[in-house]
PDB file of C-alpha atoms in Angstrom:
ATOM      1  CA  UNK A   1     125.095 117.144  51.532  1.00  0.00           C
ATOM      2  CA  UNK A   2     123.932 115.879  54.945  1.00  0.00           C
ATOM      3  CA  UNK A   3     120.557 114.017  55.251  1.00  0.00           C
ATOM      4  CA  UNK A   4     117.900 115.951  57.336  1.00  0.00           C
ATOM      5  CA  UNK A   5     117.466 113.714  60.626  1.00  0.00           C
ATOM      6  CA  UNK A   6     113.976 112.025  61.113  1.00  0.00           C
ATOM      7  CA  UNK A   7     112.562 113.894  64.341  1.00  0.00           C
ATOM      8  CA  UNK A   8     111.145 111.032  66.404  1.00  0.00           C
ATOM      9  CA  UNK A   9     109.029 111.877  69.797  1.00  0.00           C
ATOM     10  CA  UNK A  10     108.109 109.212  72.069  1.00  0.00           C
ATOM     11  CA  UNK A  11     104.914 109.976  74.170  1.00  0.00           C
ATOM     12  CA  UNK A  12     102.907 107.970  76.719  1.00  0.00           C
ATOM     13  CA  UNK A  13     103.612 106.484  80.429  1.00  0.00           C
ATOM     14  CA  UNK A  14     106.315 104.404  81.945  1.00  0.00           C
ATOM     15  CA  UNK A  15     106.485 101.625  79.255  1.00  0.00           C
ATOM     16  CA  UNK A  16     107.070 104.578  76.586  1.00  0.00           C
ATOM     17  CA  UNK A  17     109.792 106.054  78.965  1.00  0.00           C
ATOM     18  CA  UNK A  18     111.462 102.864  79.709  1.00  0.00           C
ATOM     19  CA  UNK A  19     110.990 102.245  83.396  1.00  0.00           C
ATOM     20  CA  UNK A  20     112.329  98.873  84.487  1.00  0.00           C
ATOM     21  CA  UNK A  21     115.214  98.594  81.858  1.00  0.00           C
ATOM     22  CA  UNK A  22     118.899  98.226  82.963  1.00  0.00           C
ATOM     23  CA  UNK A  23     120.357 100.819  80.674  1.00  0.00           C
ATOM     24  CA  UNK A  24     118.588 103.733  78.722  1.00  0.00           C
ATOM     25  CA  UNK A  25     119.980 102.351  75.544  1.00  0.00           C
ATOM     26  CA  UNK A  26     117.402  99.119  76.226  1.00  0.00           C
ATOM     27  CA  UNK A  27     114.510 101.097  76.299  1.00  0.00           C
ATOM     28  CA  UNK A  28     111.716 101.629  73.503  1.00  0.00           C
ATOM     29  CA  UNK A  29     113.044 104.705  71.922  1.00  0.00           C
ATOM     30  CA  UNK A  30     116.687 103.875  71.523  1.00  0.00           C
ATOM     31  CA  UNK A  31     115.705 100.320  70.182  1.00  0.00           C
ATOM     32  CA  UNK A  32     113.459 102.137  67.509  1.00  0.00           C
ATOM     33  CA  UNK A  33     116.148 104.523  66.726  1.00  0.00           C
ATOM     34  CA  UNK A  34     118.536 101.461  66.114  1.00  0.00           C
ATOM     35  CA  UNK A  35     116.049  99.850  63.760  1.00  0.00           C
ATOM     36  CA  UNK A  36     115.377 103.273  61.911  1.00  0.00           C
ATOM     37  CA  UNK A  37     119.228 103.560  61.601  1.00  0.00           C
ATOM     38  CA  UNK A  38     119.543 100.390  60.013  1.00  0.00           C
ATOM     39  CA  UNK A  39     117.054 101.179  57.393  1.00  0.00           C
ATOM     40  CA  UNK A  40     118.911 104.119  56.566  1.00  0.00           C
ATOM     41  CA  UNK A  41     117.261 106.819  58.659  1.00  0.00           C
ATOM     42  CA  UNK A  42     119.244 109.707  60.388  1.00  0.00           C
ATOM     43  CA  UNK A  43     117.108 109.830  63.639  1.00  0.00           C
ATOM     44  CA  UNK A  44     116.502 112.775  66.131  1.00  0.00           C
ATOM     45  CA  UNK A  45     114.895 111.268  69.174  1.00  0.00           C
ATOM     46  CA  UNK A  46     112.938 113.082  72.059  1.00  0.00           C
ATOM     47  CA  UNK A  47     111.310 111.123  74.916  1.00  0.00           C
ATOM     48  CA  UNK A  48     108.746 113.018  76.205  1.00  0.00           C
ATOM     49  CA  UNK A  49     106.698 110.203  77.903  1.00  0.00           C
ATOM     50  CA  UNK A  50     106.342 110.364  81.736  1.00  0.00           C
ATOM     51  CA  UNK A  51     106.113 107.372  84.131  1.00  0.00           C
ATOM     52  CA  UNK A  52     102.598 107.295  85.852  1.00  0.00           C
ATOM     53  CA  UNK A  53     101.277 109.145  83.071  1.00  0.00           C
ATOM     54  CA  UNK A  54      97.401 108.556  82.195  1.00  0.00           C
ATOM     55  CA  UNK A  55      95.788 109.697  78.521  1.00  0.00           C
ATOM     56  CA  UNK A  56      94.593 112.614  80.313  1.00  0.00           C
ATOM     57  CA  UNK A  57      98.105 113.892  80.653  1.00  0.00           C
ATOM     58  CA  UNK A  58      99.104 113.326  76.810  1.00  0.00           C
ATOM     59  CA  UNK A  59      97.948 117.032  76.214  1.00  0.00           C
ATOM     60  CA  UNK A  60     100.768 118.088  78.027  1.00  0.00           C
ATOM     61  CA  UNK A  61     103.143 116.102  76.323  1.00  0.00           C
ATOM     62  CA  UNK A  62     101.775 117.111  73.089  1.00  0.00           C
ATOM     63  CA  UNK A  63     102.388 120.874  73.889  1.00  0.00           C
ATOM     64  CA  UNK A  64     106.100 120.077  74.709  1.00  0.00           C
ATOM     65  CA  UNK A  65     106.443 118.280  71.347  1.00  0.00           C
ATOM     66  CA  UNK A  66     105.079 121.329  69.247  1.00  0.00           C
ATOM     67  CA  UNK A  67     108.365 123.253  69.164  1.00  0.00           C
ATOM     68  CA  UNK A  68     110.101 120.183  68.030  1.00  0.00           C
ATOM     69  CA  UNK A  69     107.887 119.930  64.749  1.00  0.00           C
ATOM     70  CA  UNK A  70     108.361 116.029  64.867  1.00  0.00           C
ATOM     71  CA  UNK A  71     108.114 113.809  61.718  1.00  0.00           C
ATOM     72  CA  UNK A  72     106.842 110.838  63.709  1.00  0.00           C
ATOM     73  CA  UNK A  73     105.391 110.407  66.990  1.00  0.00           C
ATOM     74  CA  UNK A  74     105.113 106.989  68.816  1.00  0.00           C
ATOM     75  CA  UNK A  75     102.281 107.106  71.404  1.00  0.00           C
ATOM     76  CA  UNK A  76     102.298 104.336  73.914  1.00  0.00           C
ATOM     77  CA  UNK A  77      99.432 104.730  77.073  1.00  0.00           C
ATOM     78  CA  UNK A  78      96.739 102.827  78.588  1.00  0.00           C
ATOM     79  CA  UNK A  79      98.461 100.896  81.679  1.00  0.00           C
ATOM     80  CA  UNK A  80      97.649 103.562  83.916  1.00  0.00           C
ATOM     81  CA  UNK A  81      94.302 104.309  82.650  1.00  0.00           C
ATOM     82  CA  UNK A  82      93.275 100.708  83.348  1.00  0.00           C
ATOM     83  CA  UNK A  83      95.067 100.634  86.778  1.00  0.00           C
ATOM     84  CA  UNK A  84      93.280 103.753  87.955  1.00  0.00           C
ATOM     85  CA  UNK A  85      89.795 102.511  86.396  1.00  0.00           C
ATOM     86  CA  UNK A  86      89.282 105.440  83.781  1.00  0.00           C
ATOM     87  CA  UNK A  87      86.536 104.601  81.664  1.00  0.00           C
ATOM     88  CA  UNK A  88      87.621 103.204  78.107  1.00  0.00           C
ATOM     89  CA  UNK A  89      85.716 106.040  76.408  1.00  0.00           C
ATOM     90  CA  UNK A  90      87.303 108.823  78.330  1.00  0.00           C
ATOM     91  CA  UNK A  91      90.751 107.394  78.015  1.00  0.00           C
ATOM     92  CA  UNK A  92      90.364 106.892  74.227  1.00  0.00           C
ATOM     93  CA  UNK A  93      88.891 110.532  73.758  1.00  0.00           C
ATOM     94  CA  UNK A  94      91.932 112.058  75.309  1.00  0.00           C
ATOM     95  CA  UNK A  95      94.118 109.824  73.062  1.00  0.00           C
ATOM     96  CA  UNK A  96      92.211 110.721  70.102  1.00  0.00           C
ATOM     97  CA  UNK A  97      92.561 114.544  70.999  1.00  0.00           C
ATOM     98  CA  UNK A  98      96.475 114.113  71.381  1.00  0.00           C
ATOM     99  CA  UNK A  99      96.668 112.328  68.026  1.00  0.00           C
ATOM    100  CA  UNK A 100      94.509 114.955  66.256  1.00  0.00           C
ATOM    101  CA  UNK A 101      96.925 117.620  67.434  1.00  0.00           C
ATOM    102  CA  UNK A 102      99.785 116.013  66.458  1.00  0.00           C
ATOM    103  CA  UNK A 103      98.496 115.270  62.849  1.00  0.00           C
ATOM    104  CA  UNK A 104      97.494 118.995  62.750  1.00  0.00           C
ATOM    105  CA  UNK A 105     100.926 119.768  63.130  1.00  0.00           C
ATOM    106  CA  UNK A 106     102.350 117.607  60.460  1.00  0.00           C
ATOM    107  CA  UNK A 107     103.354 114.682  62.661  1.00  0.00           C
ATOM    108  CA  UNK A 108     102.592 111.145  61.552  1.00  0.00           C
ATOM    109  CA  UNK A 109     101.549 109.094  64.309  1.00  0.00           C
ATOM    110  CA  UNK A 110     101.712 105.549  65.463  1.00  0.00           C
ATOM    111  CA  UNK A 111      99.666 104.303  68.213  1.00  0.00           C
ATOM    112  CA  UNK A 112     100.687 101.430  70.563  1.00  0.00           C
ATOM    113  CA  UNK A 113      97.264 100.380  72.513  1.00  0.00           C
ATOM    114  CA  UNK A 114      97.414  99.604  76.026  1.00  0.00           C
ATOM    115  CA  UNK A 115      99.050  96.352  76.943  1.00  0.00           C
ATOM    116  CA  UNK A 116      97.031  93.439  78.281  1.00  0.00           C
ATOM    117  CA  UNK A 117      97.365  93.501  82.009  1.00  0.00           C
ATOM    118  CA  UNK A 118      96.069  90.401  82.534  1.00  0.00           C
ATOM    119  CA  UNK A 119      99.842  88.901  82.292  1.00  0.00           C
ATOM    120  CA  UNK A 120     101.221  90.994  85.077  1.00  0.00           C
ATOM    121  CA  UNK A 121     102.418  88.236  87.773  1.00  0.00           C
ATOM    122  CA  UNK A 122     100.772  89.627  90.435  1.00  0.00           C
ATOM    123  CA  UNK A 123      97.048  89.564  88.952  1.00  0.00           C
ATOM    124  CA  UNK A 124      95.352  86.343  90.699  1.00  0.00           C
ATOM    125  CA  UNK A 125      94.529  83.872  88.230  1.00  0.00           C
ATOM    126  CA  UNK A 126      90.772  84.321  89.258  1.00  0.00           C
ATOM    127  CA  UNK A 127      90.684  88.044  87.928  1.00  0.00           C
ATOM    128  CA  UNK A 128      92.474  87.729  84.917  1.00  0.00           C
ATOM    129  CA  UNK A 129      89.795  86.962  82.503  1.00  0.00           C
ATOM    130  CA  UNK A 130      88.125  90.073  83.777  1.00  0.00           C
ATOM    131  CA  UNK A 131      91.267  92.280  83.431  1.00  0.00           C
ATOM    132  CA  UNK A 132      91.664  90.657  79.892  1.00  0.00           C
ATOM    133  CA  UNK A 133      88.339  91.699  78.750  1.00  0.00           C
ATOM    134  CA  UNK A 134      89.002  95.522  80.249  1.00  0.00           C
ATOM    135  CA  UNK A 135      92.124  95.576  78.591  1.00  0.00           C
ATOM    136  CA  UNK A 136      90.631  94.473  75.266  1.00  0.00           C
ATOM    137  CA  UNK A 137      87.848  96.952  75.461  1.00  0.00           C
ATOM    138  CA  UNK A 138      90.389  99.580  75.824  1.00  0.00           C
ATOM    139  CA  UNK A 139      92.542  98.642  73.192  1.00  0.00           C
ATOM    140  CA  UNK A 140      89.817  98.309  70.672  1.00  0.00           C
ATOM    141  CA  UNK A 141      88.600 101.790  71.574  1.00  0.00           C
ATOM    142  CA  UNK A 142      91.912 103.330  71.408  1.00  0.00           C
ATOM    143  CA  UNK A 143      92.516 101.676  68.000  1.00  0.00           C
ATOM    144  CA  UNK A 144      89.111 103.072  66.750  1.00  0.00           C
ATOM    145  CA  UNK A 145      89.713 106.480  67.898  1.00  0.00           C
ATOM    146  CA  UNK A 146      93.297 106.641  66.870  1.00  0.00           C
ATOM    147  CA  UNK A 147      92.445 105.848  63.251  1.00  0.00           C
ATOM    148  CA  UNK A 148      89.788 108.159  63.189  1.00  0.00           C
ATOM    149  CA  UNK A 149      92.071 110.961  64.323  1.00  0.00           C
ATOM    150  CA  UNK A 150      94.350 110.127  61.387  1.00  0.00           C
ATOM    151  CA  UNK A 151      96.921 107.938  63.161  1.00  0.00           C
ATOM    152  CA  UNK A 152      97.980 104.152  62.516  1.00  0.00           C
ATOM    153  CA  UNK A 153      97.825 101.504  64.800  1.00  0.00           C
ATOM    154  CA  UNK A 154     100.616  99.092  65.571  1.00  0.00           C
ATOM    155  CA  UNK A 155      98.029  95.977  66.845  1.00  0.00           C
ATOM    156  CA  UNK A 156     100.866  94.116  68.823  1.00  0.00           C
ATOM    157  CA  UNK A 157      99.206  93.706  72.141  1.00  0.00           C
ATOM    158  CA  UNK A 158      98.058  90.238  71.778  1.00  0.00           C
ATOM    159  CA  UNK A 159     101.397  89.120  70.579  1.00  0.00           C
ATOM    160  CA  UNK A 160     103.139  90.940  73.288  1.00  0.00           C
ATOM    161  CA  UNK A 161     100.923  89.586  75.802  1.00  0.00           C
ATOM    162  CA  UNK A 162     101.582  85.885  74.949  1.00  0.00           C
ATOM    163  CA  UNK A 163     105.387  86.563  74.937  1.00  0.00           C
ATOM    164  CA  UNK A 164     105.102  88.330  78.320  1.00  0.00           C
ATOM    165  CA  UNK A 165     102.808  85.269  79.695  1.00  0.00           C
ATOM    166  CA  UNK A 166     105.299  82.794  78.483  1.00  0.00           C
ATOM    167  CA  UNK A 167     108.509  84.108  79.911  1.00  0.00           C
ATOM    168  CA  UNK A 168     108.412  85.793  83.294  1.00  0.00           C
ATOM    169  CA  UNK A 169     112.164  87.204  82.706  1.00  0.00           C
ATOM    170  CA  UNK A 170     110.353  89.736  80.367  1.00  0.00           C
ATOM    171  CA  UNK A 171     109.407  91.505  83.450  1.00  0.00           C
ATOM    172  CA  UNK A 172     111.953  93.695  85.623  1.00  0.00           C
ATOM    173  CA  UNK A 173     112.123  92.954  89.393  1.00  0.00           C
ATOM    174  CA  UNK A 174     109.026  95.144  90.353  1.00  0.00           C
ATOM    175  CA  UNK A 175     106.897  92.283  88.233  1.00  0.00           C
ATOM    176  CA  UNK A 176     105.114  95.062  86.598  1.00  0.00           C
ATOM    177  CA  UNK A 177     107.338  96.707  84.280  1.00  0.00           C
ATOM    178  CA  UNK A 178     109.211  95.208  81.157  1.00  0.00           C
ATOM    179  CA  UNK A 179     112.802  94.060  81.792  1.00  0.00           C
ATOM    180  CA  UNK A 180     115.435  94.849  79.156  1.00  0.00           C
ATOM    181  CA  UNK A 181     114.804  91.730  77.490  1.00  0.00           C
ATOM    182  CA  UNK A 182     110.968  92.744  77.682  1.00  0.00           C
ATOM    183  CA  UNK A 183     111.683  96.171  76.087  1.00  0.00           C
ATOM    184  CA  UNK A 184     113.437  94.073  73.169  1.00  0.00           C
ATOM    185  CA  UNK A 185     110.312  92.178  72.756  1.00  0.00           C
ATOM    186  CA  UNK A 186     108.075  95.309  72.686  1.00  0.00           C
ATOM    187  CA  UNK A 187     110.279  96.992  70.334  1.00  0.00           C
ATOM    188  CA  UNK A 188     110.354  94.134  67.925  1.00  0.00           C
ATOM    189  CA  UNK A 189     106.651  93.853  67.706  1.00  0.00           C
ATOM    190  CA  UNK A 190     106.508  97.957  67.426  1.00  0.00           C
ATOM    191  CA  UNK A 191     109.302  98.299  64.807  1.00  0.00           C
ATOM    192  CA  UNK A 192     107.421  97.276  61.686  1.00  0.00           C
ATOM    193  CA  UNK A 193     104.645  99.947  62.020  1.00  0.00           C
ATOM    194  CA  UNK A 194     107.171 102.450  62.771  1.00  0.00           C
ATOM    195  CA  UNK A 195     109.450 101.648  59.735  1.00  0.00           C
ATOM    196  CA  UNK A 196     106.388 101.767  57.763  1.00  0.00           C
ATOM    197  CA  UNK A 197     105.288 104.969  58.785  1.00  0.00           C
ATOM    198  CA  UNK A 198     108.852 106.518  58.296  1.00  0.00           C
ATOM    199  CA  UNK A 199     109.224 104.849  54.754  1.00  0.00           C
ATOM    200  CA  UNK A 200     105.765 106.237  53.690  1.00  0.00           C
ATOM    201  CA  UNK A 201     106.923 109.615  54.943  1.00  0.00           C
ATOM    202  CA  UNK A 202     110.394 109.365  53.188  1.00  0.00           C
ATOM    203  CA  UNK A 203     108.768 108.406  50.096  1.00  0.00           C
ATOM    204  CA  UNK A 204     105.952 111.299  50.242  1.00  0.00           C
ATOM    205  CA  UNK A 205     108.947 113.697  50.423  1.00  0.00           C
ATOM    206  CA  UNK A 206     110.801 112.125  47.803  1.00  0.00           C
ATOM    207  CA  UNK A 207     107.635 112.345  45.353  1.00  0.00           C
TER     208      UNK A 207
END
């Protein structure tokens, strides 16, 4: 008998979508699928993320996800909220609403908080501490709200930031979005949380 595929949706912004990667296979969604497949899952992937999205636009993505009845959602959002100076509390509240809506539909949710924008090459050194502080505040607020809404948090922002700060090749030619190598590094950091969520769901279904 064929196994029922794990229905995976990716929500969020250009990083969730994969802007900057040379090939679609290099982006976050397919890399997570590869990791899940190696762990024994059949995966049905739907990438609903949109480049340029802010947290307020997650509601529309969640509505698109509803008919899919996804088992697991990965939400990566926040870079555009930071770039557009959306207050952290406002952005996090929109994220929390999205997580609650997904959870109410039976979908498990892994939230990847906003990246540390201070590592972006064109941020002047004199402003990096201020940018890092703003990013940290949003990350912390996102984590608190996501957990309160029933999601789990992949707390990888610091790990990924150190990698990107140390290796400019992790950025693509626009010096803002990740390169294919950058997406590999992000996926490597996020994979443990995604595998844990998928395994927990599988175990619950088997119990």
